[in-house]
Structures are given as C-alpha cells and as structure tokens.
Tab-separated table of C-alpha atoms in Angstrom:
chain	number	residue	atom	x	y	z
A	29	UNK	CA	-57.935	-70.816	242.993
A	30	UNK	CA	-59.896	-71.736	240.017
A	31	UNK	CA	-61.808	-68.900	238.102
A	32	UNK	CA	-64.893	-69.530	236.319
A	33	UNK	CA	-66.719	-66.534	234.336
A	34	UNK	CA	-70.377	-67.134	233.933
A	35	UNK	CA	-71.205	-63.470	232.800
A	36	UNK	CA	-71.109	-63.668	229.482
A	37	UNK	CA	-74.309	-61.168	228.789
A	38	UNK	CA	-72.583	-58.348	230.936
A	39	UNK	CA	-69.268	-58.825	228.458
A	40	UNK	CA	-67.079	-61.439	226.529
A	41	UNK	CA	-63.551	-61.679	226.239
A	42	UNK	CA	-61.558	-60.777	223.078
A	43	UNK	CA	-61.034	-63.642	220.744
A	44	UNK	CA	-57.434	-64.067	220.002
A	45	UNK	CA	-58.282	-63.850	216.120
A	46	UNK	CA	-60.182	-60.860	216.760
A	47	UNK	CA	-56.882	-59.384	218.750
A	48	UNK	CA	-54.612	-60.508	215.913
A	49	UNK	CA	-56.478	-58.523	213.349
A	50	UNK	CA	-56.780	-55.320	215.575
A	51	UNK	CA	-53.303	-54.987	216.286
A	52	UNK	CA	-51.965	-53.427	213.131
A	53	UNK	CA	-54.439	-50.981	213.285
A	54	UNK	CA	-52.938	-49.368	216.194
A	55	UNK	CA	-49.051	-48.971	215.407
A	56	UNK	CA	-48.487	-49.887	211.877
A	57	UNK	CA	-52.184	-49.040	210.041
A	58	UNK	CA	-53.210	-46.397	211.821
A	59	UNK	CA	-53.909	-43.684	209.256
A	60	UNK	CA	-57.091	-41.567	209.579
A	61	UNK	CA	-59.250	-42.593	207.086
A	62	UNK	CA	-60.215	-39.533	205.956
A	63	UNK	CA	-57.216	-38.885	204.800
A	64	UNK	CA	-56.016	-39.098	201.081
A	65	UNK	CA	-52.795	-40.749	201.167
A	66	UNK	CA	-52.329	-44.147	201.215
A	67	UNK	CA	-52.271	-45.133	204.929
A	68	UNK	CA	-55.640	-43.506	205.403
A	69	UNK	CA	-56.851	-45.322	202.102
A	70	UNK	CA	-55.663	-48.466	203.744
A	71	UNK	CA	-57.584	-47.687	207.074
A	72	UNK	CA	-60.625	-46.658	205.030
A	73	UNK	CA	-60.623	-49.917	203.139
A	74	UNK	CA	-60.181	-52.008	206.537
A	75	UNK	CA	-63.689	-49.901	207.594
A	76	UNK	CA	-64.823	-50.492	204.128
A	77	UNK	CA	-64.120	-54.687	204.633
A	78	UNK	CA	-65.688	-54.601	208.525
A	79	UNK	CA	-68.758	-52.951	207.682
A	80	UNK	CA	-69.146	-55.649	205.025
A	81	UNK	CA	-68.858	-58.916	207.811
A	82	UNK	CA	-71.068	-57.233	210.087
A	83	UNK	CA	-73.641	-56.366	207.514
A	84	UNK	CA	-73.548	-60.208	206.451
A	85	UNK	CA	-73.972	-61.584	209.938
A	86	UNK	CA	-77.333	-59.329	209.860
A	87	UNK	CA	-77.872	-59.781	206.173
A	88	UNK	CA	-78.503	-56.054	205.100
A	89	UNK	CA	-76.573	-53.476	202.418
A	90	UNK	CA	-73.443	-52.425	204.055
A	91	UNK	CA	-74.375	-49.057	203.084
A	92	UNK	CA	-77.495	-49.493	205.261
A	93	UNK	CA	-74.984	-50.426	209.008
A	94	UNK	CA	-73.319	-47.271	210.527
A	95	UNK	CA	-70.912	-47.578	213.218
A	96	UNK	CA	-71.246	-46.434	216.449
A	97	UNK	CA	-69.577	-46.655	220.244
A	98	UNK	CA	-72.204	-49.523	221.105
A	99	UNK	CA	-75.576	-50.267	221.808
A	100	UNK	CA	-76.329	-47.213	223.746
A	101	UNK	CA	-75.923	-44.856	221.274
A	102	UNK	CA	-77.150	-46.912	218.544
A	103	UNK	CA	-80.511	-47.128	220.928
A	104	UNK	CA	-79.990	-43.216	221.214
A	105	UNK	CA	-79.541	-42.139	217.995
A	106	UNK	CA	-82.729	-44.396	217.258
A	107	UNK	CA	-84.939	-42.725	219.827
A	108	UNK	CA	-84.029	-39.118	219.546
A	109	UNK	CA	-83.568	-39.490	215.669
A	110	UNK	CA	-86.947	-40.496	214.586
A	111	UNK	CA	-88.756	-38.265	217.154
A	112	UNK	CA	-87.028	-35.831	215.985
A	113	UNK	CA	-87.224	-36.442	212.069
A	114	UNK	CA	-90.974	-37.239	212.255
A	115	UNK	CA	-92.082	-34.633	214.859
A	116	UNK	CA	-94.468	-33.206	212.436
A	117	UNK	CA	-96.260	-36.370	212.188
A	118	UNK	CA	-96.620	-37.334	215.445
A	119	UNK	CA	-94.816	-37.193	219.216
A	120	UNK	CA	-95.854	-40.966	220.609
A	121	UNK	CA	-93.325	-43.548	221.013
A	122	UNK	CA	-93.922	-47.683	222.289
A	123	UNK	CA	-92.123	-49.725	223.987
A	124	UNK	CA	-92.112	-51.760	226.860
A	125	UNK	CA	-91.372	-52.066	230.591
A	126	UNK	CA	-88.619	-54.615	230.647
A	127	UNK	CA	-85.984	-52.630	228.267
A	128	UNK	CA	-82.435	-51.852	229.190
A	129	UNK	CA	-81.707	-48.488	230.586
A	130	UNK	CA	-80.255	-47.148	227.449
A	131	UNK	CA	-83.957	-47.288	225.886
A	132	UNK	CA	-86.008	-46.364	229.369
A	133	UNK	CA	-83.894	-42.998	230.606
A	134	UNK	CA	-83.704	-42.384	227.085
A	135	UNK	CA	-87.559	-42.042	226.609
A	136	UNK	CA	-87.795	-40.861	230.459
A	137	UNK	CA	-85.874	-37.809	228.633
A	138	UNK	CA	-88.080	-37.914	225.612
A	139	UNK	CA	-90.939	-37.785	228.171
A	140	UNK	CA	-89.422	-34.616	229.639
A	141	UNK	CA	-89.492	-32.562	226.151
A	142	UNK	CA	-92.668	-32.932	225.200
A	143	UNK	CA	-92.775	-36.924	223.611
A	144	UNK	CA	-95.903	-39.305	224.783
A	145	UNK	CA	-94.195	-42.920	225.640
A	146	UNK	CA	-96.237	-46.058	226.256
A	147	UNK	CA	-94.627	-48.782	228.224
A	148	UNK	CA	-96.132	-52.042	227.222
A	149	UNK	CA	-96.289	-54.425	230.034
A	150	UNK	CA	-95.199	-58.499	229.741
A	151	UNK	CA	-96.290	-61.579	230.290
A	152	UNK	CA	-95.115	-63.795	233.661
A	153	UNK	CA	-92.527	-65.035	231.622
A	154	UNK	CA	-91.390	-61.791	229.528
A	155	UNK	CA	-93.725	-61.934	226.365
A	156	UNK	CA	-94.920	-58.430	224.543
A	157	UNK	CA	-98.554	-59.359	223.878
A	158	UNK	CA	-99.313	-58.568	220.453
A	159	UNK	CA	-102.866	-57.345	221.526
A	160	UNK	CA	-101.267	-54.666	223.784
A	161	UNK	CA	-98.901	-53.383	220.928
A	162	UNK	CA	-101.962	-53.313	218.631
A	163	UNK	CA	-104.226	-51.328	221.152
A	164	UNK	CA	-101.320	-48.780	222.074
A	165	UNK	CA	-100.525	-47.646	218.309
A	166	UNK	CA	-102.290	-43.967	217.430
A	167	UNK	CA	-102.135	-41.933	214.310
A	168	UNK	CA	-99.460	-39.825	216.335
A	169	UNK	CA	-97.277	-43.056	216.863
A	170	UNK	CA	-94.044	-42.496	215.153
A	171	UNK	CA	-91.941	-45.674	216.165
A	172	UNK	CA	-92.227	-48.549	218.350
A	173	UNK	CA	-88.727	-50.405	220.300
A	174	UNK	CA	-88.601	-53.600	221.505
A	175	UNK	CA	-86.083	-55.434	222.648
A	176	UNK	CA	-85.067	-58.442	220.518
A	177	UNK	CA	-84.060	-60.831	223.686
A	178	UNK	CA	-83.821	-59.144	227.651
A	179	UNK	CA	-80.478	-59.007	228.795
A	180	UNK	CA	-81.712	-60.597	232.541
A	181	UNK	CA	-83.812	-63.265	232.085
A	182	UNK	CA	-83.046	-64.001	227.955
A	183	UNK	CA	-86.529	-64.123	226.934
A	184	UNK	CA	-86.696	-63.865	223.200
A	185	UNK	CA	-89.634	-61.751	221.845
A	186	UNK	CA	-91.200	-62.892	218.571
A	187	UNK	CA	-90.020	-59.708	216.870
A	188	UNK	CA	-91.254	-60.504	213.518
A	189	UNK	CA	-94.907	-60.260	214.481
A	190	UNK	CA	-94.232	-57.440	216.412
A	191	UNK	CA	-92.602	-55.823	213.653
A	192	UNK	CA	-95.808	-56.414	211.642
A	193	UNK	CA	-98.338	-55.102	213.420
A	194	UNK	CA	-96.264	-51.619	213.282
A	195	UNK	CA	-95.783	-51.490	209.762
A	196	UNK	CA	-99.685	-51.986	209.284
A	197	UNK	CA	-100.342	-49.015	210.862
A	198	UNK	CA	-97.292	-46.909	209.010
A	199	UNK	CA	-95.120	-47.104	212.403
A	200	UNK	CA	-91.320	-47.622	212.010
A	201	UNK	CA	-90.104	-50.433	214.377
A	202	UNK	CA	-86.678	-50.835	216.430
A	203	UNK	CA	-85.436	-53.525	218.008
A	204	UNK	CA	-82.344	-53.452	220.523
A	205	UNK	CA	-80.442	-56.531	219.525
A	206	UNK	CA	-77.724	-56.212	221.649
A	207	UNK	CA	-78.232	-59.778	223.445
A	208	UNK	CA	-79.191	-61.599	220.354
A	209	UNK	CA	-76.569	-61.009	217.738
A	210	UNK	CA	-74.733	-63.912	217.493
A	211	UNK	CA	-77.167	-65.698	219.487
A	212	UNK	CA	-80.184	-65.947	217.788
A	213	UNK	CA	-80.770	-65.124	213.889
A	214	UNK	CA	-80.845	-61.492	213.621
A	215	UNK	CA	-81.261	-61.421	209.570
A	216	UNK	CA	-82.929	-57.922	209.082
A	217	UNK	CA	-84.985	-58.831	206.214
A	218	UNK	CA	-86.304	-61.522	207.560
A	219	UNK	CA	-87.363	-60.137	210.696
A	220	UNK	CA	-88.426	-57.045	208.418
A	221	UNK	CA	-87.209	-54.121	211.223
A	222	UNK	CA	-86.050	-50.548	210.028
A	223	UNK	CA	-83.225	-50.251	212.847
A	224	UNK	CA	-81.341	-52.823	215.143
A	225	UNK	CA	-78.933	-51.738	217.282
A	226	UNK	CA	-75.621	-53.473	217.991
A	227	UNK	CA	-72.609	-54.244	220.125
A	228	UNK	CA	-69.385	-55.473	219.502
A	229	UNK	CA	-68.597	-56.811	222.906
A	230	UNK	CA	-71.183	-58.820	223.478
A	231	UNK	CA	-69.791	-60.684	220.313
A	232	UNK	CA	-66.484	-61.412	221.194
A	233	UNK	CA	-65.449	-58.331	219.924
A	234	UNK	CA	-63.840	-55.231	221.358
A	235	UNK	CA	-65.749	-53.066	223.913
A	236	UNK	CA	-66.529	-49.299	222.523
A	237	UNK	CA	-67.962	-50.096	218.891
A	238	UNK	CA	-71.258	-50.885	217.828
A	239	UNK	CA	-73.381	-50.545	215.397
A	240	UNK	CA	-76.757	-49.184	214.289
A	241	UNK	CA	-78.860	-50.975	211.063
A	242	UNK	CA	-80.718	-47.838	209.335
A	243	UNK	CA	-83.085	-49.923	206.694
A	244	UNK	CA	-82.999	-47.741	203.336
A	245	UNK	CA	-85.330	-44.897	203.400
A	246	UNK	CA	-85.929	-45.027	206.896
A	247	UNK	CA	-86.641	-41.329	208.162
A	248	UNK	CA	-84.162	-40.537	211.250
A	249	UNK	CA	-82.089	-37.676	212.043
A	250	UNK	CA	-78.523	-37.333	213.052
A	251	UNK	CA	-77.279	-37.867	216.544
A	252	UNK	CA	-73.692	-36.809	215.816
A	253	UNK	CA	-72.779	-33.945	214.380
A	254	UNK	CA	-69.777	-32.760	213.104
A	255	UNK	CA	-67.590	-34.335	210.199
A	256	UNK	CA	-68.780	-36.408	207.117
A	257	UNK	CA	-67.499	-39.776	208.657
A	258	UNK	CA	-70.286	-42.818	207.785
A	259	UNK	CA	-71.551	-41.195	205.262
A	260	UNK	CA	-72.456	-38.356	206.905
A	261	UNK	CA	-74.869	-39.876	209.671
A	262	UNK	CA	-72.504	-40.402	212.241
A	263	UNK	CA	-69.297	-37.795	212.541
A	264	UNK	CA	-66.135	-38.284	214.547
A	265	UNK	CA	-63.062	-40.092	213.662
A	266	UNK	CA	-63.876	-43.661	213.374
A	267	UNK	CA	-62.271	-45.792	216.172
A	268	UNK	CA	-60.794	-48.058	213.839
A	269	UNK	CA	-58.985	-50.828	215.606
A	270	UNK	CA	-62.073	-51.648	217.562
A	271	UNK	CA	-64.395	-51.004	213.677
A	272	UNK	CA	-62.066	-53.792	212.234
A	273	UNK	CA	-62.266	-56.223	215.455
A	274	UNK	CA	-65.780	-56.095	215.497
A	275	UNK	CA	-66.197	-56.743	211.535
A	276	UNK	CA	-63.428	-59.848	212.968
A	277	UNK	CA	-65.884	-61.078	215.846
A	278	UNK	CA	-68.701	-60.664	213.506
A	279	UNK	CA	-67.301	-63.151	210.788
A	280	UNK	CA	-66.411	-65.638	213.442
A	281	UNK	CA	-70.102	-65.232	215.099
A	282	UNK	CA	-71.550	-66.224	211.377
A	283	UNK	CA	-69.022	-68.808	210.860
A	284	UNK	CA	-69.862	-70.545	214.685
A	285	UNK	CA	-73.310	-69.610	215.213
A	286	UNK	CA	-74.571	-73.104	214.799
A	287	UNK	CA	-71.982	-74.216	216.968
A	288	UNK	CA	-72.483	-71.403	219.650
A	289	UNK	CA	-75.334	-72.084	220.360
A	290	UNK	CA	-75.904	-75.396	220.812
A	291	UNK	CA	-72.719	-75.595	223.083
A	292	UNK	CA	-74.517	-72.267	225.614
A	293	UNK	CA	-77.864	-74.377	224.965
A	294	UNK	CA	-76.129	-77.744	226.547
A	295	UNK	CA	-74.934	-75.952	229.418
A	296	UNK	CA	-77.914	-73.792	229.965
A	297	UNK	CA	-80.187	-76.847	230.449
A	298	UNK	CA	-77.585	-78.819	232.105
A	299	UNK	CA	-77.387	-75.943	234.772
A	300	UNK	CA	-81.065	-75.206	234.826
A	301	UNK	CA	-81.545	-78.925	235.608
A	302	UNK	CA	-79.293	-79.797	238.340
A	303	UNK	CA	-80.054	-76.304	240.189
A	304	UNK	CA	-83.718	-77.395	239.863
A	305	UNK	CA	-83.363	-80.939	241.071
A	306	UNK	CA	-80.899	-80.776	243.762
A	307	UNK	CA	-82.185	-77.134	245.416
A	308	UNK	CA	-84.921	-76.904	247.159
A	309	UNK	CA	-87.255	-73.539	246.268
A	310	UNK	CA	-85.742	-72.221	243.466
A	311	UNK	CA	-87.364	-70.783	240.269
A	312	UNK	CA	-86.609	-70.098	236.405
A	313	UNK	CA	-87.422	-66.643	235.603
A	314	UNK	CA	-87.963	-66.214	231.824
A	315	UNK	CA	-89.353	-68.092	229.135
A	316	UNK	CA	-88.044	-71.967	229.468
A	317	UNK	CA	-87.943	-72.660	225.537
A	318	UNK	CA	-87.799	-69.123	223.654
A	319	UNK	CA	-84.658	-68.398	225.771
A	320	UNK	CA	-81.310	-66.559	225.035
A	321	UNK	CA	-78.887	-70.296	224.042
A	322	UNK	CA	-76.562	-68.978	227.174
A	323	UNK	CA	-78.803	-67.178	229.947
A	324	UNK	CA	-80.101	-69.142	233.116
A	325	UNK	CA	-81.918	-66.464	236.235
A	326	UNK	CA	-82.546	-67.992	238.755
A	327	UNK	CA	-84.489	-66.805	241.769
A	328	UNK	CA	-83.279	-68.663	245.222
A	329	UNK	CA	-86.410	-68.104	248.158
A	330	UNK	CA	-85.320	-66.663	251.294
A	331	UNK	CA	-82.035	-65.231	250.685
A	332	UNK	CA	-80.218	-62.392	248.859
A	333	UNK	CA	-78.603	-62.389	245.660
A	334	UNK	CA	-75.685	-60.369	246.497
A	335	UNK	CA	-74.872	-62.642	249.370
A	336	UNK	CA	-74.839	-65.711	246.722
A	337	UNK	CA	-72.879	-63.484	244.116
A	338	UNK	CA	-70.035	-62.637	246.683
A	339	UNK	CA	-69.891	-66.414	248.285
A	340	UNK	CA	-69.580	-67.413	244.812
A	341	UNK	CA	-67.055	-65.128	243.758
A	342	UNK	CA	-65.190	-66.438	247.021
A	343	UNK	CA	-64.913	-69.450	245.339
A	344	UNK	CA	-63.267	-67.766	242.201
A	345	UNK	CA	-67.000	-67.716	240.399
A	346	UNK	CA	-67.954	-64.312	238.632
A	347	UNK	CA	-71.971	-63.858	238.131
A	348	UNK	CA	-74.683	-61.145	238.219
A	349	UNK	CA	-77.575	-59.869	240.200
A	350	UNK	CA	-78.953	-58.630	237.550
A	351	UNK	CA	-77.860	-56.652	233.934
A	352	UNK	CA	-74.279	-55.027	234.809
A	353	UNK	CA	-75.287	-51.910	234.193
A	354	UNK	CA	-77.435	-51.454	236.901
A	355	UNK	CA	-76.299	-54.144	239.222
A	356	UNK	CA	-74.918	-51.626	241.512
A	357	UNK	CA	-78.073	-50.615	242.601
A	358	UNK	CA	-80.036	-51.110	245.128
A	359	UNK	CA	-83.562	-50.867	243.203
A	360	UNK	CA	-85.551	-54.064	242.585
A	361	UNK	CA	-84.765	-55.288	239.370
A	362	UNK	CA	-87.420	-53.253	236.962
A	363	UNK	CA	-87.805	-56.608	234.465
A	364	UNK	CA	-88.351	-59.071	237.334
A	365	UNK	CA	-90.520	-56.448	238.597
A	366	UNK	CA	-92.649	-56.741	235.016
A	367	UNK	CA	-92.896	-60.423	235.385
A	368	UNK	CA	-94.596	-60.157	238.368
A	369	UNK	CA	-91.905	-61.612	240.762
A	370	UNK	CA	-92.456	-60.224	244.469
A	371	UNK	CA	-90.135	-58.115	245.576
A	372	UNK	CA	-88.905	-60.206	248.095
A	373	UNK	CA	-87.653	-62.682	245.328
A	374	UNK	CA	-86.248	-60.561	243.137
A	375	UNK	CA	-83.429	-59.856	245.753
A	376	UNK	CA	-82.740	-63.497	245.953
A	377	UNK	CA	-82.111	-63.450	241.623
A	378	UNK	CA	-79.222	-64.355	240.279
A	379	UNK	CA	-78.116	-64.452	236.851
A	380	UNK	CA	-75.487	-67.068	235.306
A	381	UNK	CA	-74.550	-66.720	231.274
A	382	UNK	CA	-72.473	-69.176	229.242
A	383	UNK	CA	-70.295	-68.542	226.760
A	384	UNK	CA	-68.046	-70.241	224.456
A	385	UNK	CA	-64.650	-70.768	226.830
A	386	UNK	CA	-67.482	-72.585	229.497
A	387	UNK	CA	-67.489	-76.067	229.696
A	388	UNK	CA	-69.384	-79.043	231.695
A	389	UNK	CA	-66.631	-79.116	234.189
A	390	UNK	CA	-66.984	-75.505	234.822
A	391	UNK	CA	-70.896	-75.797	235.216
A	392	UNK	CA	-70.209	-79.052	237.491
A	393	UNK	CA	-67.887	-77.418	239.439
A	394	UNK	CA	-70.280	-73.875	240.043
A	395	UNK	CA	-73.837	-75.833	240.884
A	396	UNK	CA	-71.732	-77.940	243.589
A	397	UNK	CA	-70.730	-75.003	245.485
A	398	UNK	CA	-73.870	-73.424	244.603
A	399	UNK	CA	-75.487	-76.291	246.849
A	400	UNK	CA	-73.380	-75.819	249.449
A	401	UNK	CA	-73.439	-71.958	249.722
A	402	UNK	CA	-77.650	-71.288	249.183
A	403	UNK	CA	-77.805	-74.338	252.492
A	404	UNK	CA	-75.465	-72.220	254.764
A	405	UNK	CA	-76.977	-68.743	253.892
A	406	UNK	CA	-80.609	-70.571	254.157
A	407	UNK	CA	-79.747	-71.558	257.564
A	408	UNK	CA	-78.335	-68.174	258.565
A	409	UNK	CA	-81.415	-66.768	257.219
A	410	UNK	CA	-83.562	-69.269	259.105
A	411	UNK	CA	-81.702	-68.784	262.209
A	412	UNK	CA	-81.579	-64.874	262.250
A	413	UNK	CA	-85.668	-65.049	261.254
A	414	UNK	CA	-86.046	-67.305	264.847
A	415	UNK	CA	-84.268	-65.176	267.080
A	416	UNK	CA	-85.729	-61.765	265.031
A	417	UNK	CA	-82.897	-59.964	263.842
C-alpha cells in the first residue's frame, strides 16, 4: 500500500546527511566533553562547530544559543526564568490564547504561584492585535511570549511589531519559534526578540535537542541546575550526537530555505485549491497569505475529523486533528476555539503539512481519496441525522 506522510509540523524525518554526521558521535566520538583528554576535546569542538550553524541559521553570537532537549524546555526555561529573575520588578506575564501547551500549562503553573498572566485573544484568522498587546502591558509586566507561527493552522504573527511595542515599555519579548525555523526567516536581530526557542526535529534534525536564543544581557535565571555545561546556564551532559545533528539540519535548513519553501508553498496552494474546488463546505482556517510555506487546516462541515484521519490512514495517509501533542484528546481544539470556529466545526478539522520528501503526485493522490472518503462519511452522517441516531 502506498504511504504518504503529510505531518510534517508534528515531526520530520532524519536527513540522511544529518544521520551521517551523527553517527560517529555515538561509537567512535563519544567522549564527554567535559573531559580533558582528547576525545572529550574532540566532542567539545563538534558542540563548539553545531552551536555555530545553528546560531547562523538565526543570525545571533553563538555564545548567545544554549542547547536544550527542545522547544519545551527552551519555552520553560523562558517562562520560569525571567519571572523568576525579575520578580522584584514585577509578577505579570502576556501572551496569548492560541499558544502550544508548553507555553499555556506552563503559565497555568505560573498562575498557581503567585504570577498575573494575560491571554491575548486573536483575530478570525489568528492575528495578535497590536492594540490588545499595547493595552495589556503594566509597569509590573516583566515579559511578553508569542508564538512566531501556530503549529495548527500556520498563521504567522508579525513578530517584529510585536516585539516593538514591548521594548517601548521596557518588557522583554519571547517568541516560540518552533514552527518557523527553517520556514520562515527567523534572523534574531532583525526581528529584534531577547529569546526564541527552538527544535531540532521540526528541522530535519534529531528529536530530543533544541535550543534556546538568550539575546546578550537579557535577565533570566537558570532552569537547570547542576554542572557548568553551556556555560553554566544549562547543566547536564550534553546529548551530543543529537547537538551535532541538529547544528547538521540547521546548515542544510540555511542552505535550502529558499528552496523549502517554495516547494511546501506549491503544494500548500495546490492542495488548498483542489480541496476548495472539488468539496463542497469546506473551510481554510488560518491566515490565507501570512501562512506557515507547508500547513493547510482544513475544516470539513458535518463530519468528524478523526473519522477522516483514520479513513485516510486506511489508505496508507498519515495526518492530524490537530497539534500532536494534544491530538489525543478529546477537548475542542483551544486555537480553533480562539478563531471563533463553532465547536461543531472544529471536530470536523483536519490538519495536512508538507514537507520536503512530498511531491504533486503525493498531494494528487491524498485530495482524490479525500473526495471520495468526506462523500461516504457525509452520507453516513446525513443518513444517521434522518433516522435520529
């Protein structure tokens, strides 16, 4: 049976490159880097070269990246750093309602111990207003996260301005970038942040690294504590044959961006169009044109989600419901929720991402049995509804 992956914002698959340069690192290479001899010199050096790709994908000092197990802890360490390091100064945090659940439970803890949190609400289509951000900011505000592009529907927030607007009142700003590195231009400086958070495997790259961007002088505690590792910021022995596969996937993400993302943006619109033409009430949640190159969500009236999802994956096709991290449950989708979407389309949602082993063939292939599978659940649906079941 053919397979076709189209869930390329839940994970990627390792690049053989990437794979190729990891492998040493766990038989031959595999000193501690701590160490003084020469195989942990080696292994420090490979950490040493890694931290030096990433930090040019993102365009920052590579004494300014630290590396972490992923984006959750890098959104962690973020959160409960700077509350903690600033808690003299003030105990209010921003964000918004459509973050991922590494940033929401985290400040639903916050929220617990004592921290104010102010969930921003969004547009129809995903936007942070930059009226709402402006209005929400007090003298006790001590840092303000938004999410660079929503892992559900791909919306891309115009972090720059956002960024601005905190800095103008003396608020540090964070954006979770775990959807848009190596999908949209996440230069640092440009976008003027003071921490981005990162993931390797969204890249590409190995699952269980990440990274977090700490802009110089940029007041946050530490997360981790024990050793000196990362200069003291983040202890633990470094998990170095993921460190230098992500430093790999990084490097390949610069060299291919341009590349990337037009291929994800071909199929995107390709899929988005046909689905749109040739089924009857569906809809495009997210923005239509600031939009994650490889993301399509797609609400389908008057049937479930799931159903579609396991149909599909029938057929050998592997999609979401929703982020992966929280597509086991049951709970209406809290972004779609944001948007406005009613509740009763929300459970018909269904999210298909592209990624660089995709082609036309593959999209072809999934939209035709799409058709076919949304018109036999539609008429069980419109059958059950006439004899009320």
């Amino acid at each position: 049976m053919k397979q076709i992956y189209l869930d390329y914002s839940a994970t990627t698959p390792v690049k053989e490159e990437v794979v190729k340069e990891m492998m040493p690192y766990f038989t031959e290479q595999f000193g501690n880097p701590s160490s003084l001899y020469d195989i942990g010199a080696a292994s420090k050096a490979a950490i040493t070269a890694a931290r030096e790709k990433v930090s040019r994908l993102i365009n920052c000092k590579p004494s300014e990246l630290y590396f972490t197990s992923g984006g959750t802890e890098s959104d962690n360490w973020t959160l409960f750093g700077v509350t903690d390091a600033l808690k003299k100064k003030g105990n209010h945090i921003i964000t918004t309602q459509i973050e991922h659940h590494a940033i929401l439970h985290s400040c639903d803890y916050l929220e617990k111990h004592g921290v104010d949190v102010t969930y921003l609400p969004v547009d129809k289509e995903g936007f942070v207003r930059a009226e709402d951000l402006e209005e929400a900011i007090t003298d006790r505000t001590v840092l303000v996260s938004i999410m660079y592009v929503n892992n559900e529907v791909g919306t891309v927030q115009n972090i720059k301005e956002l960024a601005r607007i905190a800095h103008e009142h003396g608020v540090l700003f964070h954006t979770d970038a775990v959807q848009a590195l190596g999908n949209v231009n996440c230069d640092v400086k440009a976008l003027d942040v003071d921490f981005m958070s990162m993931s390797s495997h969204k890249i590409y790259g190995p699952k269980g690294v990440g990274a977090l961007y700490i802009k110089r002088g940029s007041k946050i505690s530490n997360y981790m504590h024990g050793g000196a590792q990362e200069s003291k910021r983040r202890a633990g022995t470094e998990n170095l044959p993921g460190i230098v596969g992500f430093g790999k996937a990084a490097e390949l993400a610069g060299q291919n961006f341009d590349a990337h993302v037009a291929h994800c943006s071909k199929l995107r619109d390709h899929f988005i169009d046909r689905v749109t033409k040739e089924i009857d009430d569906v809809f495009v949640n997210g923005s239509r044109t600031h939009r994650h190159p490889g993301n399509a969500n797609i609400t389908f009236d008057y049937i479930e989600g799931e159903s579609i999802l396991l149909l599909l994956n029938q057929k050998g096709i592997s999609v979401s419901t929703g982020s992966a991290c929280s597509s086991a449950s049951l709970t209406p989708s809290h972004v779609l929720t944001a948007l406005g979407v009613p509740v009763e389309m929300i459970h018909g949602s269904v999210r298909f991402t592209f990624g660089d082993p995709t082609t036309m063939e593959d999209v072809d292939y999934v939209v035709d049995e799409l058709k076919e599978i949304v018109a036999k659940l539609r008429k069980i649906s419109a059958v059950s509804s006439e004899k009320g079941w």
